[in-house]
Short mmCIF file of C-alpha atoms and ligand atoms in Angstrom, two decimals:
data_model
loop_
_atom_site.label_atom_id
_atom_site.label_comp_id
_atom_site.label_asym_id
_atom_site.label_seq_id
_atom_site.Cartn_x
_atom_site.Cartn_y
_atom_site.Cartn_z
CA MET A 1 -15.68 -9.14 33.89
CA LYS A 2 -18.33 -11.82 33.70
CA THR A 3 -18.07 -15.14 35.30
CA ALA A 4 -17.98 -18.67 33.98
CA THR A 5 -18.50 -22.09 35.30
CA TRP A 6 -15.44 -24.38 34.88
CA ILE A 7 -15.02 -27.41 37.25
CA CYS A 8 -12.38 -28.43 39.82
CA ASP A 9 -9.71 -30.79 38.54
CA THR A 10 -9.22 -31.79 42.06
CA CYS A 11 -12.47 -31.68 43.98
CA GLY A 12 -15.04 -31.84 40.94
CA GLY A 13 -16.81 -28.82 42.75
CA GLU A 14 -17.42 -25.54 40.45
CA ILE A 15 -15.41 -22.96 39.66
CA SER A 16 -18.27 -20.42 39.48
CA ASP A 17 -16.27 -16.89 39.25
CA VAL A 18 -13.10 -16.18 37.61
CA SER A 19 -11.89 -15.02 41.27
CA GLN A 20 -12.39 -18.41 42.46
CA GLY A 21 -10.02 -20.32 39.55
CA TRP A 22 -6.29 -21.12 40.19
CA VAL A 23 -3.92 -22.50 37.34
CA GLU A 24 -1.17 -24.81 38.12
CA TRP A 25 1.19 -27.22 37.43
CA LEU A 26 4.84 -29.04 37.84
CA THR A 27 8.13 -28.33 36.48
CA ARG A 28 11.39 -29.53 36.97
CA VAL A 29 14.72 -29.45 35.10
CA ASP A 30 16.16 -31.83 32.60
CA GLY A 31 18.73 -31.36 31.66
CA ASP A 32 18.76 -28.12 29.40
CA GLU A 33 14.87 -28.03 29.36
CA ARG A 34 11.69 -27.86 31.79
CA ALA A 35 9.99 -30.62 31.54
CA GLY A 36 5.99 -29.43 33.17
CA ARG A 37 3.40 -32.26 34.22
CA GLY A 38 0.10 -32.02 35.32
CA LEU A 39 -1.01 -28.57 34.23
CA ARG A 40 -5.20 -28.28 35.50
CA LEU A 41 -7.94 -25.98 36.84
CA VAL A 42 -8.63 -25.85 40.58
CA HIS A 43 -9.97 -24.00 43.54
CA HIS A 44 -7.89 -21.17 44.79
CA TRP A 45 -7.57 -21.87 48.03
CA PRO A 46 -9.94 -19.66 50.17
CA ALA A 47 -12.58 -20.59 47.24
CA SER A 48 -11.63 -24.57 47.98
CA PRO A 49 -14.65 -26.58 49.44
CA LYS A 50 -11.81 -29.05 50.59
CA GLN A 51 -10.15 -28.69 54.45
CA GLY A 52 -6.55 -29.08 54.93
CA LYS A 53 -2.98 -27.87 54.41
CA TYR A 54 -3.53 -27.33 50.70
CA ARG A 55 -7.24 -27.61 49.74
CA CYS A 56 -7.53 -28.31 45.63
CA GLN A 57 -4.34 -26.62 45.25
CA TYR A 58 -1.06 -29.70 44.67
CA ASN A 59 0.42 -30.53 47.95
CA THR A 60 4.05 -29.36 46.48
CA GLU A 61 6.12 -31.16 49.12
CA ASP A 62 4.39 -34.32 47.71
CA GLU A 63 5.17 -33.67 44.34
CA HIS A 64 8.37 -32.59 44.84
CA LYS A 65 9.42 -35.81 46.39
CA LYS A 66 8.13 -37.41 43.37
CA ASP A 67 10.41 -36.04 40.68
CA GLY A 68 11.79 -33.26 42.39
CA SER A 69 9.19 -30.85 40.74
CA THR A 70 8.60 -27.52 41.87
CA LEU A 71 4.84 -25.65 41.33
CA LEU A 72 4.63 -23.00 38.61
CA ASP A 73 1.02 -21.59 39.19
CA SER A 74 -1.19 -18.46 38.73
CA PRO A 75 -4.39 -16.91 39.01
CA LEU A 76 -7.05 -18.04 36.57
CA GLU A 77 -7.62 -14.23 36.24
CA HIS A 78 -3.78 -14.16 34.55
CA PHE A 79 -5.07 -16.46 31.51
CA TRP A 80 -8.93 -14.88 30.58
CA GLY A 81 -9.38 -12.66 27.94
CA ALA A 82 -6.95 -11.70 25.27
CA ASP A 83 -3.85 -11.15 27.73
CA GLY A 84 -4.85 -14.56 28.77
CA LEU A 85 -5.25 -16.71 25.75
CA MET A 86 -1.42 -14.98 24.93
CA ARG A 87 -0.64 -16.26 27.55
CA LEU A 88 -1.61 -19.47 26.86
CA LEU A 89 -0.28 -19.61 22.92
CA GLY A 90 2.92 -18.52 24.85
CA LEU A 91 3.23 -21.36 27.15
CA LEU A 92 2.41 -23.90 24.32
CA SER A 93 5.30 -22.48 21.89
CA GLU A 94 7.43 -23.03 24.85
CA ASP A 95 7.31 -26.55 24.67
CA GLU A 96 7.82 -27.04 28.55
CA LEU A 97 4.08 -28.68 29.01
CA PRO A 98 2.82 -31.91 27.02
CA LYS A 99 1.02 -29.54 23.95
CA ALA A 100 -2.73 -31.49 24.18
CA ASP A 101 -2.79 -30.17 27.93
CA VAL A 102 -2.27 -26.97 26.91
CA ILE A 103 -4.71 -27.05 23.97
CA GLU A 104 -7.06 -28.39 26.14
CA MET A 105 -6.75 -25.76 28.55
CA ILE A 106 -7.16 -23.21 25.50
CA LYS A 107 -10.90 -24.58 25.17
CA ARG A 108 -11.43 -24.83 28.35
CA LEU A 109 -10.68 -20.98 29.31
CA HIS A 110 -11.57 -19.43 25.59
CA ILE A 111 -14.21 -21.43 23.99
CA GLY A 112 -18.09 -20.99 25.05
CA GLY A 113 -19.87 -24.18 26.46
CA TYR A 114 -16.69 -26.37 26.06
CA GLU A 115 -15.65 -26.62 29.65
CA LEU A 116 -19.04 -27.58 30.71
CA ALA A 117 -19.80 -30.20 27.58
CA ARG A 118 -16.37 -31.48 27.11
CA ARG A 119 -17.02 -34.66 28.95
CA HIS A 120 -20.09 -35.65 27.36
CA PHE A 121 -19.28 -35.33 23.37
CA GLU A 122 -19.06 -38.98 22.90
CA GLY A 123 -22.23 -39.75 25.00
CA ALA A 124 -24.02 -36.65 23.15
CA ILE A 125 -23.09 -38.65 19.73
CA ALA A 126 -23.56 -42.19 20.82
CA ASP A 127 -27.12 -41.15 20.98
CA GLY A 128 -27.32 -39.68 18.03
CA ALA A 129 -27.78 -35.88 19.21
CA PHE A 130 -25.22 -34.41 16.41
CA ASP A 131 -23.56 -36.08 13.77
CA THR A 132 -19.55 -34.90 13.66
CA ASN A 133 -18.00 -34.40 10.99
CA THR A 134 -15.03 -32.47 13.37
CA LYS A 135 -11.86 -34.01 15.19
CA PRO A 136 -12.95 -35.30 18.62
CA GLY A 137 -12.96 -32.87 21.45
CA PHE A 138 -13.07 -30.40 18.55
CA HIS A 139 -16.60 -28.65 17.89
CA THR A 140 -18.11 -25.87 16.57
CA GLN A 141 -20.04 -23.18 19.06
CA ALA A 142 -23.40 -25.36 17.30
CA GLN A 143 -22.39 -29.16 18.61
CA ILE A 144 -21.66 -27.53 22.19
CA LYS A 145 -25.25 -25.70 22.48
CA THR A 146 -26.32 -29.52 21.29
CA THR A 147 -24.38 -31.28 23.69
CA LEU A 148 -25.33 -28.96 26.56
CA ASP A 149 -29.06 -29.27 25.56
CA TRP A 150 -28.53 -33.12 25.50
CA LEU A 151 -27.36 -32.88 28.73
CA ARG A 152 -30.11 -30.72 29.91
CA LYS A 153 -32.67 -33.17 28.54
CA ASN A 154 -30.96 -36.26 29.86
CA ASN A 155 -30.52 -34.73 33.25
CA ALA A 156 -33.92 -33.83 33.50
ZN1 ZN B 201 -11.75 -28.18 43.71
#
C-alpha cells in the first residue's frame, strides 16, 4: 500500500514508509483494569537513525522501573487501512489509554495531511490563513490543505 510520511515522536525524523513505523504504548494493571500511557508513533528499530539498544523505541527497562509498566506494541501497518482504523477504534473503546491520545493517533494515521499539518494549525490561524469554525485540532481537508500551503509558503 502507498506510503505516507509521519514524524517520529522520539527523534523528530521522517518515517517515510508504513513499514518503517512502529506504534507503542505502556500499560500496567491497576486494580481490575489496565492503565495505559505514552501512546506514540516512532521509527521501527531497523529504520531508526538513532543508535543504541532501543533506538527510537521505548527503553522497556527504564519504563518498567518507573511504574511497573510493560510494553505493548505493533507495526504501524497493523493500524493502517480500514482494519487498522477498526483496531484503533477498538483500543478507544477499551478505555485503557487516555481517549485524547487514541483520537490523536487515529487522526495522524487516517486523516489525510493531518500528520504534517497538526503542529501548524495555530500558526496558520494566527496568521490569518483561514478562519476556523471547527473544534481546535479537528479541521476539514480544505483547512488542512490551506495549512500545508501556508507552511510551504512560510518555509520557502
Ligand atoms: Zn525516530
